[in-house]
mmCIF file of C-alpha atoms in Angstrom:
data_model
loop_
_atom_site.group_PDB
_atom_site.id
_atom_site.type_symbol
_atom_site.label_atom_id
_atom_site.label_comp_id
_atom_site.label_asym_id
_atom_site.label_seq_id
_atom_site.Cartn_x
_atom_site.Cartn_y
_atom_site.Cartn_z
ATOM 1 C CA MET A 143 11.566 90.064 142.612
ATOM 2 C CA ASN A 144 8.051 89.851 141.137
ATOM 3 C CA LYS A 145 7.752 89.706 137.353
ATOM 4 C CA LEU A 146 5.824 92.086 135.130
ATOM 5 C CA SER A 147 4.860 92.287 131.457
ATOM 6 C CA LEU A 148 4.311 95.533 129.569
ATOM 7 C CA TYR A 149 1.890 96.239 126.751
ATOM 8 C CA LEU A 150 2.464 99.470 124.804
ATOM 9 C CA HIS A 151 -0.400 100.579 122.583
ATOM 10 C CA PHE A 152 0.189 102.411 119.308
ATOM 11 C CA PRO A 153 -3.314 103.504 118.211
ATOM 12 C CA PHE A 154 -2.633 104.539 114.607
ATOM 13 C CA CYS A 155 -3.430 102.910 111.274
ATOM 14 C CA LYS A 156 -3.223 104.020 107.657
ATOM 15 C CA ALA A 157 -6.837 102.889 107.322
ATOM 16 C CA LYS A 158 -9.281 101.046 109.556
ATOM 17 C CA CYS A 159 -9.844 97.415 108.560
ATOM 18 C CA SER A 160 -13.493 96.573 107.958
ATOM 19 C CA TYR A 161 -13.578 93.967 110.766
ATOM 20 C CA CYS A 162 -11.568 95.790 113.461
ATOM 21 C CA ASP A 163 -13.072 97.041 116.725
ATOM 22 C CA PHE A 164 -9.792 97.752 118.556
ATOM 23 C CA TYR A 165 -9.047 101.323 119.508
ATOM 24 C CA SER A 166 -7.107 102.792 116.593
ATOM 25 C CA LEU A 167 -7.556 105.789 114.312
ATOM 26 C CA PRO A 168 -6.174 106.962 110.939
ATOM 27 C CA ARG A 169 -4.667 110.084 112.547
ATOM 28 C CA GLN A 170 -1.029 109.809 111.489
ATOM 29 C CA GLU A 171 -0.372 113.526 111.993
ATOM 30 C CA TRP A 172 -0.496 112.836 115.737
ATOM 31 C CA ILE A 173 2.236 110.157 115.679
ATOM 32 C CA PRO A 174 5.243 112.350 116.671
ATOM 33 C CA PHE A 175 3.279 113.937 119.536
ATOM 34 C CA TYR A 176 2.055 110.543 120.714
ATOM 35 C CA GLU A 177 5.532 109.003 120.613
ATOM 36 C CA LYS A 178 6.812 111.733 122.932
ATOM 37 C CA ALA A 179 3.800 111.454 125.275
ATOM 38 C CA LEU A 180 4.137 107.659 125.437
ATOM 39 C CA ALA A 181 7.847 107.839 126.264
ATOM 40 C CA ASP A 182 7.241 110.585 128.834
ATOM 41 C CA SER A 183 4.495 108.540 130.536
ATOM 42 C CA PHE A 184 6.662 105.560 131.484
ATOM 43 C CA GLN A 185 8.037 107.020 134.706
ATOM 44 C CA ALA A 186 4.525 107.688 136.032
ATOM 45 C CA PHE A 187 3.224 104.261 135.002
ATOM 46 C CA SER A 188 6.191 102.513 136.633
ATOM 47 C CA SER A 189 4.887 103.724 140.012
ATOM 48 C CA LEU A 190 1.849 101.439 139.557
ATOM 49 C CA ALA A 191 4.049 98.330 139.716
ATOM 50 C CA PRO A 192 7.233 99.255 141.594
ATOM 51 C CA ASP A 193 10.172 96.912 142.133
ATOM 52 C CA ARG A 194 9.192 94.606 139.286
ATOM 53 C CA LYS A 195 11.433 93.002 136.686
ATOM 54 C CA VAL A 196 9.958 93.280 133.203
ATOM 55 C CA GLU A 197 10.158 89.935 131.391
ATOM 56 C CA THR A 198 8.187 90.760 128.235
ATOM 57 C CA VAL A 199 7.277 93.875 126.265
ATOM 58 C CA TYR A 200 4.621 93.864 123.547
ATOM 59 C CA PHE A 201 4.296 96.869 121.239
ATOM 60 C CA GLY A 202 0.861 96.440 119.675
ATOM 61 C CA GLY A 203 -1.776 98.426 117.900
ATOM 62 C CA GLY A 204 -2.948 99.753 115.660
ATOM 63 C CA THR A 205 0.126 99.620 113.487
ATOM 64 C CA PRO A 206 3.422 100.084 115.379
ATOM 65 C CA SER A 207 5.318 99.825 112.082
ATOM 66 C CA LEU A 208 4.048 103.376 111.399
ATOM 67 C CA ALA A 209 6.253 104.666 114.217
ATOM 68 C CA THR A 210 9.130 106.951 113.244
ATOM 69 C CA PRO A 211 12.747 105.779 113.744
ATOM 70 C CA ASP A 212 13.397 108.720 116.105
ATOM 71 C CA GLY A 213 10.238 107.910 118.043
ATOM 72 C CA ILE A 214 11.216 104.255 118.354
ATOM 73 C CA GLU A 215 14.589 105.219 119.818
ATOM 74 C CA ARG A 216 12.947 107.685 122.223
ATOM 75 C CA ILE A 217 10.356 105.150 123.402
ATOM 76 C CA PHE A 218 12.786 102.307 124.063
ATOM 77 C CA THR A 219 15.383 104.561 125.704
ATOM 78 C CA SER A 220 12.756 105.900 128.107
ATOM 79 C CA LEU A 221 11.500 102.374 128.716
ATOM 80 C CA ARG A 222 14.912 101.243 129.943
ATOM 81 C CA GLU A 223 15.277 104.346 132.101
ATOM 82 C CA SER A 224 11.874 103.856 133.752
ATOM 83 C CA PHE A 225 11.613 100.074 134.201
ATOM 84 C CA LEU A 226 13.987 97.305 135.242
ATOM 85 C CA LEU A 227 14.189 95.045 132.199
ATOM 86 C CA SER A 228 15.320 91.433 132.305
ATOM 87 C CA GLU A 229 18.462 90.703 130.312
ATOM 88 C CA ASN A 230 16.583 88.118 128.227
ATOM 89 C CA ALA A 231 13.296 90.005 127.963
ATOM 90 C CA GLU A 232 11.072 89.182 124.996
ATOM 91 C CA PHE A 233 10.359 92.317 122.926
ATOM 92 C CA THR A 234 7.554 91.795 120.410
ATOM 93 C CA VAL A 235 6.457 94.338 117.807
ATOM 94 C CA GLU A 236 3.297 93.992 115.724
ATOM 95 C CA MET A 237 3.712 95.018 112.099
ATOM 96 C CA ASN A 238 1.628 95.248 108.973
ATOM 97 C CA PRO A 239 3.529 93.989 105.920
ATOM 98 C CA GLU A 240 2.988 97.098 103.775
ATOM 99 C CA SER A 241 4.556 99.428 106.375
ATOM 100 C CA ALA A 242 7.441 97.187 107.504
ATOM 101 C CA SER A 243 10.125 99.304 105.855
ATOM 102 C CA GLU A 244 13.835 98.636 106.139
ATOM 103 C CA SER A 245 14.322 101.801 108.225
ATOM 104 C CA VAL A 246 11.592 100.893 110.724
ATOM 105 C CA LEU A 247 12.780 97.280 111.061
ATOM 106 C CA THR A 248 16.353 98.460 111.595
ATOM 107 C CA ALA A 249 15.224 101.014 114.186
ATOM 108 C CA PHE A 250 13.288 98.395 116.173
ATOM 109 C CA SER A 251 16.204 95.949 115.972
ATOM 110 C CA LYS A 252 18.679 98.564 117.225
ATOM 111 C CA ALA A 253 16.249 99.498 120.012
ATOM 112 C CA GLY A 254 16.270 95.909 121.273
ATOM 113 C CA ALA A 255 13.143 94.312 119.791
ATOM 114 C CA ASN A 256 13.723 90.603 119.161
ATOM 115 C CA ARG A 257 10.361 89.279 117.953
ATOM 116 C CA ILE A 258 8.095 90.389 115.098
ATOM 117 C CA SER A 259 4.422 89.518 114.641
ATOM 118 C CA PHE A 260 3.205 90.176 111.103
ATOM 119 C CA GLY A 261 -0.508 90.601 110.389
ATOM 120 C CA MET A 262 -0.583 88.388 107.301
ATOM 121 C CA GLN A 263 -4.249 87.259 107.778
ATOM 122 C CA SER A 264 -4.461 85.433 104.424
ATOM 123 C CA ALA A 265 -2.342 84.525 101.398
ATOM 124 C CA ILE A 266 -5.324 85.001 99.057
ATOM 125 C CA ASP A 267 -5.416 88.514 97.675
ATOM 126 C CA GLY A 268 -9.180 88.503 97.178
ATOM 127 C CA GLU A 269 -9.731 87.584 100.823
ATOM 128 C CA LEU A 270 -7.365 90.351 101.934
ATOM 129 C CA GLU A 271 -9.297 92.829 99.807
ATOM 130 C CA ALA A 272 -12.589 91.731 101.384
ATOM 131 C CA LEU A 273 -11.082 92.395 104.830
ATOM 132 C CA GLY A 274 -9.980 95.869 103.840
ATOM 133 C CA ARG A 275 -6.297 95.004 104.267
ATOM 134 C CA LEU A 276 -3.814 97.251 102.476
ATOM 135 C CA HIS A 277 -1.240 94.549 101.675
ATOM 136 C CA ARG A 278 -1.143 91.510 99.429
ATOM 137 C CA PHE A 279 0.779 88.271 99.916
ATOM 138 C CA GLY A 280 3.722 89.469 97.848
ATOM 139 C CA GLU A 281 4.302 92.197 100.416
ATOM 140 C CA VAL A 282 4.258 89.627 103.226
ATOM 141 C CA LYS A 283 7.136 87.752 101.580
ATOM 142 C CA LYS A 284 9.131 90.961 101.159
ATOM 143 C CA ALA A 285 8.457 92.064 104.746
ATOM 144 C CA VAL A 286 9.591 88.726 106.214
ATOM 145 C CA SER A 287 12.746 88.861 104.105
ATOM 146 C CA ARG A 288 13.498 92.422 105.253
ATOM 147 C CA ALA A 289 12.903 91.420 108.881
ATOM 148 C CA ARG A 290 15.480 88.636 108.632
ATOM 149 C CA GLU A 291 17.962 91.013 107.004
ATOM 150 C CA ALA A 292 17.431 93.341 109.994
ATOM 151 C CA GLY A 293 18.359 90.505 112.356
ATOM 152 C CA PHE A 294 14.968 89.079 113.372
ATOM 153 C CA GLU A 295 14.716 85.288 113.511
ATOM 154 C CA ASN A 296 11.761 84.974 115.912
ATOM 155 C CA ILE A 297 8.989 85.789 113.441
ATOM 156 C CA SER A 298 5.291 85.095 113.964
ATOM 157 C CA LEU A 299 2.526 85.244 111.353
ATOM 158 C CA ASP A 300 -1.163 85.892 112.039
ATOM 159 C CA LEU A 301 -3.810 84.159 109.921
ATOM 160 C CA MET A 302 -7.599 84.359 110.077
ATOM 161 C CA TYR A 303 -10.222 81.792 109.166
ATOM 162 C CA GLY A 304 -13.953 82.054 108.633
ATOM 163 C CA LEU A 305 -13.467 84.919 106.159
ATOM 164 C CA PRO A 306 -15.898 86.074 103.455
ATOM 165 C CA TYR A 307 -15.574 83.852 100.377
ATOM 166 C CA GLN A 308 -13.022 81.625 102.160
ATOM 167 C CA THR A 309 -13.083 77.870 101.541
ATOM 168 C CA CYS A 310 -11.273 74.982 103.179
ATOM 169 C CA GLY A 311 -9.050 74.875 100.116
ATOM 170 C CA SER A 312 -8.123 78.555 100.214
ATOM 171 C CA PHE A 313 -7.414 78.361 103.956
ATOM 172 C CA ARG A 314 -5.109 75.406 103.351
ATOM 173 C CA GLU A 315 -3.322 77.458 100.689
ATOM 174 C CA SER A 316 -2.829 80.281 103.197
ATOM 175 C CA LEU A 317 -1.380 77.868 105.749
ATOM 176 C CA GLU A 318 0.988 76.331 103.204
ATOM 177 C CA LYS A 319 2.190 79.716 101.965
ATOM 178 C CA ALA A 320 2.630 80.946 105.528
ATOM 179 C CA LEU A 321 4.813 77.952 106.425
ATOM 180 C CA SER A 322 6.831 78.440 103.226
ATOM 181 C CA LEU A 323 8.148 81.613 104.910
ATOM 182 C CA ASP A 324 9.517 79.522 107.811
ATOM 183 C CA PRO A 325 7.921 81.324 110.770
ATOM 184 C CA LYS A 326 8.711 80.198 114.317
ATOM 185 C CA HIS A 327 5.173 80.915 115.477
ATOM 186 C CA LEU A 328 1.765 81.019 113.823
ATOM 187 C CA SER A 329 -1.549 82.330 115.132
ATOM 188 C CA PHE A 330 -4.875 81.449 113.552
ATOM 189 C CA TYR A 331 -7.905 83.428 114.688
ATOM 190 C CA LEU A 332 -11.574 83.019 113.889
ATOM 191 C CA LEU A 333 -13.040 86.167 112.362
ATOM 192 C CA THR A 334 -15.602 87.535 114.818
ATOM 193 C CA LEU A 335 -17.648 90.574 113.892
ATOM 194 C CA SER A 336 -19.151 93.056 116.314
ATOM 195 C CA PRO A 337 -22.348 94.690 114.984
ATOM 196 C CA GLU A 338 -20.624 98.089 114.701
ATOM 197 C CA VAL A 339 -17.910 97.164 112.175
ATOM 198 C CA PRO A 340 -18.528 97.683 108.422
ATOM 199 C CA LEU A 341 -17.932 94.029 107.519
ATOM 200 C CA ALA A 342 -20.874 92.987 109.722
ATOM 201 C CA ARG A 343 -23.180 93.974 106.853
ATOM 202 C CA PHE A 344 -21.735 91.084 104.852
ATOM 203 C CA ALA A 345 -22.063 88.371 107.480
ATOM 204 C CA HIS A 346 -24.102 86.324 105.004
ATOM 205 C CA LEU A 347 -20.896 85.799 102.998
ATOM 206 C CA LEU A 348 -19.135 83.998 105.840
ATOM 207 C CA PRO A 349 -18.566 80.211 105.697
ATOM 208 C CA SER A 350 -20.938 77.890 107.526
ATOM 209 C CA ASP A 351 -20.243 76.797 111.107
ATOM 210 C CA GLU A 352 -19.342 73.300 109.891
ATOM 211 C CA THR A 353 -16.888 74.690 107.329
ATOM 212 C CA VAL A 354 -15.296 76.851 110.019
ATOM 213 C CA ARG A 355 -14.992 73.803 112.279
ATOM 214 C CA LYS A 356 -13.239 71.857 109.509
ATOM 215 C CA MET A 357 -10.839 74.774 108.937
ATOM 216 C CA TYR A 358 -9.900 74.907 112.608
ATOM 217 C CA LEU A 359 -9.347 71.182 113.038
ATOM 218 C CA PHE A 360 -7.369 71.035 109.812
ATOM 219 C CA ALA A 361 -5.088 73.868 110.968
ATOM 220 C CA SER A 362 -4.427 72.080 114.258
ATOM 221 C CA SER A 363 -3.473 68.761 112.637
ATOM 222 C CA PHE A 364 -1.631 70.396 109.709
ATOM 223 C CA LEU A 365 0.609 72.399 112.030
ATOM 224 C CA ARG A 366 1.280 69.476 114.362
ATOM 225 C CA GLU A 367 2.398 67.365 111.403
ATOM 226 C CA ARG A 368 4.899 70.073 110.514
ATOM 227 C CA GLY A 369 6.563 70.286 113.878
ATOM 228 C CA PHE A 370 4.468 72.951 115.578
ATOM 229 C CA GLU A 371 3.046 72.621 119.093
ATOM 230 C CA HIS A 372 -0.611 73.683 119.251
ATOM 231 C CA TYR A 373 -0.080 75.143 122.704
ATOM 232 C CA GLU A 374 -3.093 77.475 122.940
ATOM 233 C CA ILE A 375 -6.495 77.670 121.268
ATOM 234 C CA SER A 376 -5.330 79.988 118.500
ATOM 235 C CA ASN A 377 -1.548 79.629 118.635
ATOM 236 C CA ALA A 378 1.091 77.133 117.504
ATOM 237 C CA ALA A 379 4.869 77.382 117.656
ATOM 238 C CA LYS A 380 8.092 75.559 117.026
ATOM 239 C CA LYS A 381 9.642 74.211 120.234
ATOM 240 C CA GLY A 382 11.063 77.044 122.324
ATOM 241 C CA PHE A 383 9.147 79.770 120.488
ATOM 242 C CA HIS A 384 5.879 80.058 122.439
ATOM 243 C CA SER A 385 4.797 83.669 122.915
ATOM 244 C CA ARG A 386 6.094 84.448 126.398
ATOM 245 C CA HIS A 387 4.069 87.657 126.577
ATOM 246 C CA ASN A 388 0.708 86.099 125.739
ATOM 247 C CA THR A 389 1.462 83.207 128.090
ATOM 248 C CA VAL A 390 1.477 85.760 130.915
ATOM 249 C CA TYR A 391 -2.160 86.585 130.112
ATOM 250 C CA TRP A 392 -3.193 82.925 129.941
ATOM 251 C CA THR A 393 -1.511 82.036 133.246
ATOM 252 C CA GLY A 394 -2.863 84.977 135.241
ATOM 253 C CA GLY A 395 0.398 86.922 135.503
ATOM 254 C CA ASP A 396 0.630 90.664 136.114
ATOM 255 C CA TYR A 397 0.718 93.015 133.130
ATOM 256 C CA LEU A 398 0.703 96.791 132.761
ATOM 257 C CA GLY A 399 -0.857 98.401 129.697
ATOM 258 C CA ILE A 400 0.220 101.886 128.606
ATOM 259 C CA GLY A 401 -1.563 103.979 125.978
ATOM 260 C CA PRO A 402 -5.236 104.703 125.160
ATOM 261 C CA GLY A 403 -7.392 101.586 125.467
ATOM 262 C CA ALA A 404 -4.646 99.507 127.128
ATOM 263 C CA HIS A 405 -5.736 97.236 130.000
ATOM 264 C CA SER A 406 -3.806 96.152 133.093
ATOM 265 C CA LEU A 407 -3.935 93.558 135.856
ATOM 266 C CA VAL A 408 -1.578 94.279 138.740
ATOM 267 C CA ASP A 409 -1.758 92.818 142.262
ATOM 268 C CA GLY A 410 -5.307 91.570 141.717
ATOM 269 C CA LYS A 411 -6.538 94.967 140.498
ATOM 270 C CA ARG A 412 -7.877 95.513 136.995
ATOM 271 C CA PHE A 413 -7.848 98.936 135.302
ATOM 272 C CA PHE A 414 -7.393 100.536 131.883
ATOM 273 C CA VAL A 415 -6.358 103.750 130.152
ATOM 274 C CA LYS A 416 -9.324 105.660 128.776
ATOM 275 C CA ASN A 417 -9.582 106.095 125.007
ATOM 276 C CA GLY A 418 -8.517 109.359 123.418
ATOM 277 C CA ILE A 419 -5.262 110.109 121.629
ATOM 278 C CA GLU A 420 -5.476 113.884 122.029
ATOM 279 C CA GLU A 421 -6.420 113.552 125.701
ATOM 280 C CA PHE A 422 -3.473 111.204 126.359
ATOM 281 C CA VAL A 423 -1.041 113.528 124.601
ATOM 282 C CA SER A 424 -2.262 116.649 126.390
ATOM 283 C CA ALA A 425 -2.681 115.167 129.880
ATOM 284 C CA ARG A 426 -0.482 116.878 132.496
ATOM 285 C CA ASP A 427 -0.400 113.603 134.444
ATOM 286 C CA PRO A 428 -0.843 110.439 132.321
ATOM 287 C CA LEU A 429 -2.304 108.606 135.321
ATOM 288 C CA ASP A 430 -5.280 110.975 135.173
ATOM 289 C CA ARG A 431 -6.407 108.924 132.146
ATOM 290 C CA LEU A 432 -6.814 105.748 134.209
ATOM 291 C CA SER A 433 -10.158 104.146 134.958
ATOM 292 C CA ASP A 434 -11.182 103.263 138.485
ATOM 293 C CA PHE A 435 -9.415 100.246 139.975
ATOM 294 C CA GLU A 436 -11.490 97.060 140.172
ATOM 295 C CA LEU A 437 -10.431 94.531 142.820
ATOM 296 C CA LEU A 438 -10.986 90.941 141.682
ATOM 297 C CA THR A 439 -13.277 88.908 143.922
ATOM 298 C CA ALA A 440 -12.799 85.208 144.683
ATOM 299 C CA GLU A 441 -15.498 84.446 142.107
ATOM 300 C CA ASP A 442 -13.701 86.627 139.543
ATOM 301 C CA ARG A 443 -10.420 84.806 140.144
ATOM 302 C CA LEU A 444 -12.041 81.383 139.692
ATOM 303 C CA MET A 445 -13.828 82.507 136.529
ATOM 304 C CA GLU A 446 -10.654 83.952 135.034
ATOM 305 C CA TYR A 447 -8.635 80.870 135.919
ATOM 306 C CA VAL A 448 -11.150 78.552 134.241
ATOM 307 C CA MET A 449 -11.427 80.691 131.105
ATOM 308 C CA LEU A 450 -7.691 81.207 130.701
ATOM 309 C CA SER A 451 -6.360 77.784 131.675
ATOM 310 C CA LEU A 452 -8.698 75.999 129.286
ATOM 311 C CA ARG A 453 -7.260 78.063 126.431
ATOM 312 C CA THR A 454 -3.937 76.262 126.877
ATOM 313 C CA ALA A 455 -2.714 72.769 126.051
ATOM 314 C CA ARG A 456 -1.688 72.384 129.688
ATOM 315 C CA GLY A 457 -5.313 72.667 130.761
ATOM 316 C CA ILE A 458 -6.908 73.052 134.154
ATOM 317 C CA SER A 459 -5.561 71.966 137.545
ATOM 318 C CA LEU A 460 -8.179 70.613 139.922
ATOM 319 C CA ASN A 461 -5.955 71.477 142.884
ATOM 320 C CA LYS A 462 -6.002 75.096 141.727
ATOM 321 C CA VAL A 463 -9.803 74.934 141.466
ATOM 322 C CA ARG A 464 -9.871 73.639 145.034
ATOM 323 C CA ASP A 465 -7.684 76.528 146.191
ATOM 324 C CA LEU A 466 -9.951 79.059 144.493
ATOM 325 C CA ALA A 467 -13.265 77.409 145.414
ATOM 326 C CA ASP A 468 -13.895 74.188 147.363
ATOM 327 C CA ASP A 469 -14.124 70.388 147.120
ATOM 328 C CA ASP A 470 -17.661 70.595 145.778
ATOM 329 C CA ALA A 471 -16.456 72.586 142.777
ATOM 330 C CA VAL A 472 -13.731 69.999 142.143
ATOM 331 C CA ARG A 473 -16.272 67.170 142.244
ATOM 332 C CA ARG A 474 -18.604 69.025 139.870
ATOM 333 C CA PHE A 475 -15.788 69.868 137.460
ATOM 334 C CA ARG A 476 -14.487 66.286 137.449
ATOM 335 C CA GLU A 477 -17.933 64.883 136.622
ATOM 336 C CA LYS A 478 -18.352 67.240 133.664
ATOM 337 C CA PHE A 479 -14.861 66.646 132.296
ATOM 338 C CA LYS A 480 -15.284 62.867 132.509
ATOM 339 C CA LEU A 481 -18.430 63.188 130.425
ATOM 340 C CA TRP A 482 -16.694 65.421 127.870
ATOM 341 C CA GLU A 483 -13.756 63.023 127.760
ATOM 342 C CA LYS A 484 -16.079 60.291 126.486
ATOM 343 C CA HIS A 485 -16.995 62.579 123.591
ATOM 344 C CA GLY A 486 -13.376 63.372 122.713
ATOM 345 C CA LEU A 487 -13.511 66.973 123.919
ATOM 346 C CA CYS A 488 -10.830 66.647 126.605
ATOM 347 C CA VAL A 489 -8.187 64.323 128.017
ATOM 348 C CA SER A 490 -7.036 63.586 131.552
ATOM 349 C CA THR A 491 -3.717 65.057 132.701
ATOM 350 C CA GLU A 492 -1.654 64.657 135.868
ATOM 351 C CA GLU A 493 -3.146 67.904 137.198
ATOM 352 C CA GLY A 494 -6.671 67.651 135.845
ATOM 353 C CA PHE A 495 -7.962 67.956 132.294
ATOM 354 C CA ALA A 496 -6.988 69.605 129.013
ATOM 355 C CA LEU A 497 -9.138 70.247 125.964
ATOM 356 C CA THR A 498 -8.490 68.502 122.667
ATOM 357 C CA ALA A 499 -8.657 70.378 119.352
ATOM 358 C CA GLU A 500 -12.362 69.428 119.168
ATOM 359 C CA GLY A 501 -12.756 70.780 122.696
ATOM 360 C CA PHE A 502 -10.914 73.992 121.872
ATOM 361 C CA PHE A 503 -13.380 74.658 119.072
ATOM 362 C CA VAL A 504 -16.368 74.506 121.460
ATOM 363 C CA SER A 505 -14.499 75.921 124.464
ATOM 364 C CA ASN A 506 -16.944 78.812 124.915
ATOM 365 C CA GLU A 507 -19.768 76.354 125.540
ATOM 366 C CA ILE A 508 -17.614 74.253 127.876
ATOM 367 C CA ILE A 509 -16.493 77.269 129.904
ATOM 368 C CA THR A 510 -20.033 78.617 130.120
ATOM 369 C CA GLU A 511 -21.276 75.321 131.537
ATOM 370 C CA LEU A 512 -18.449 75.171 134.075
ATOM 371 C CA ILE A 513 -18.878 78.676 135.467
#
């Protein structure tokens, strides 16, 4: 039976962070109506990927920790009634520390969630304030403690680097404080600002490119020294705790996104749910909110494979490139990788080539040149 991953979008926040361009709104009065609509939509969405066993579920946002305990029970009950779930499925829930209450954590645990991803972002309160975050580091510590009391051991923390006023020293402090909480997984993302977000007006306060490079390379070596595998550009984990859900994206697996703004890739077709909370809640048929289906071309498949495989420590397989393109592409790729290898940007593997930490940092340039 073919495998499938599910992404459930919860598009609500207490307040919009100054750097965020994801689809989410501070419209908490709509939460109970949305919870019902989301649960009621599962049966219709399951028809888009029939006879699939769901291996991972990711409840993201927005801020899923704003969900109500009754809504959480309704959503996960409907999920099990509508989809065939693997017995050892990975259930991840994103949470913000300030809203990770005991009641919400207990409700998610009882519903079957087994992995929590906390949006810590920084351990420096001034940096959190500059980002418009509502929590401070003290609340992160309390939230992690409450999560463990609720039965969660697989805990991931998100950090960001390249923040306003951030230094190499303050980023190191954030890493050290994050590891003091004993997470199994840690993500570290470069702050990128679209022109539309409020924080873009303060781009002059961001660290220099060279400082950002030092932060990234330090994080990679720091985490490796402490027993983490840097298995993807922005992710490191203790052995056995890689994010199974995100690995589906990076390896080209099928995933179905449910909720406004959620994207899907099923059987080589890409589509998404149109934005609009009220429209999603009021739709007579939730599938009416879908975009047109886009069938991936051979060129699309090669481009996606190159972009995604080079995000991972496993790297790119030249045999796969041959399957998607031809021998000429393999020859061209090999020549470029051999050149980059001399500069320490990649290493040879049994299947092809994988980027080093230095290569990860300039991966956009490498991918652009390849494709």
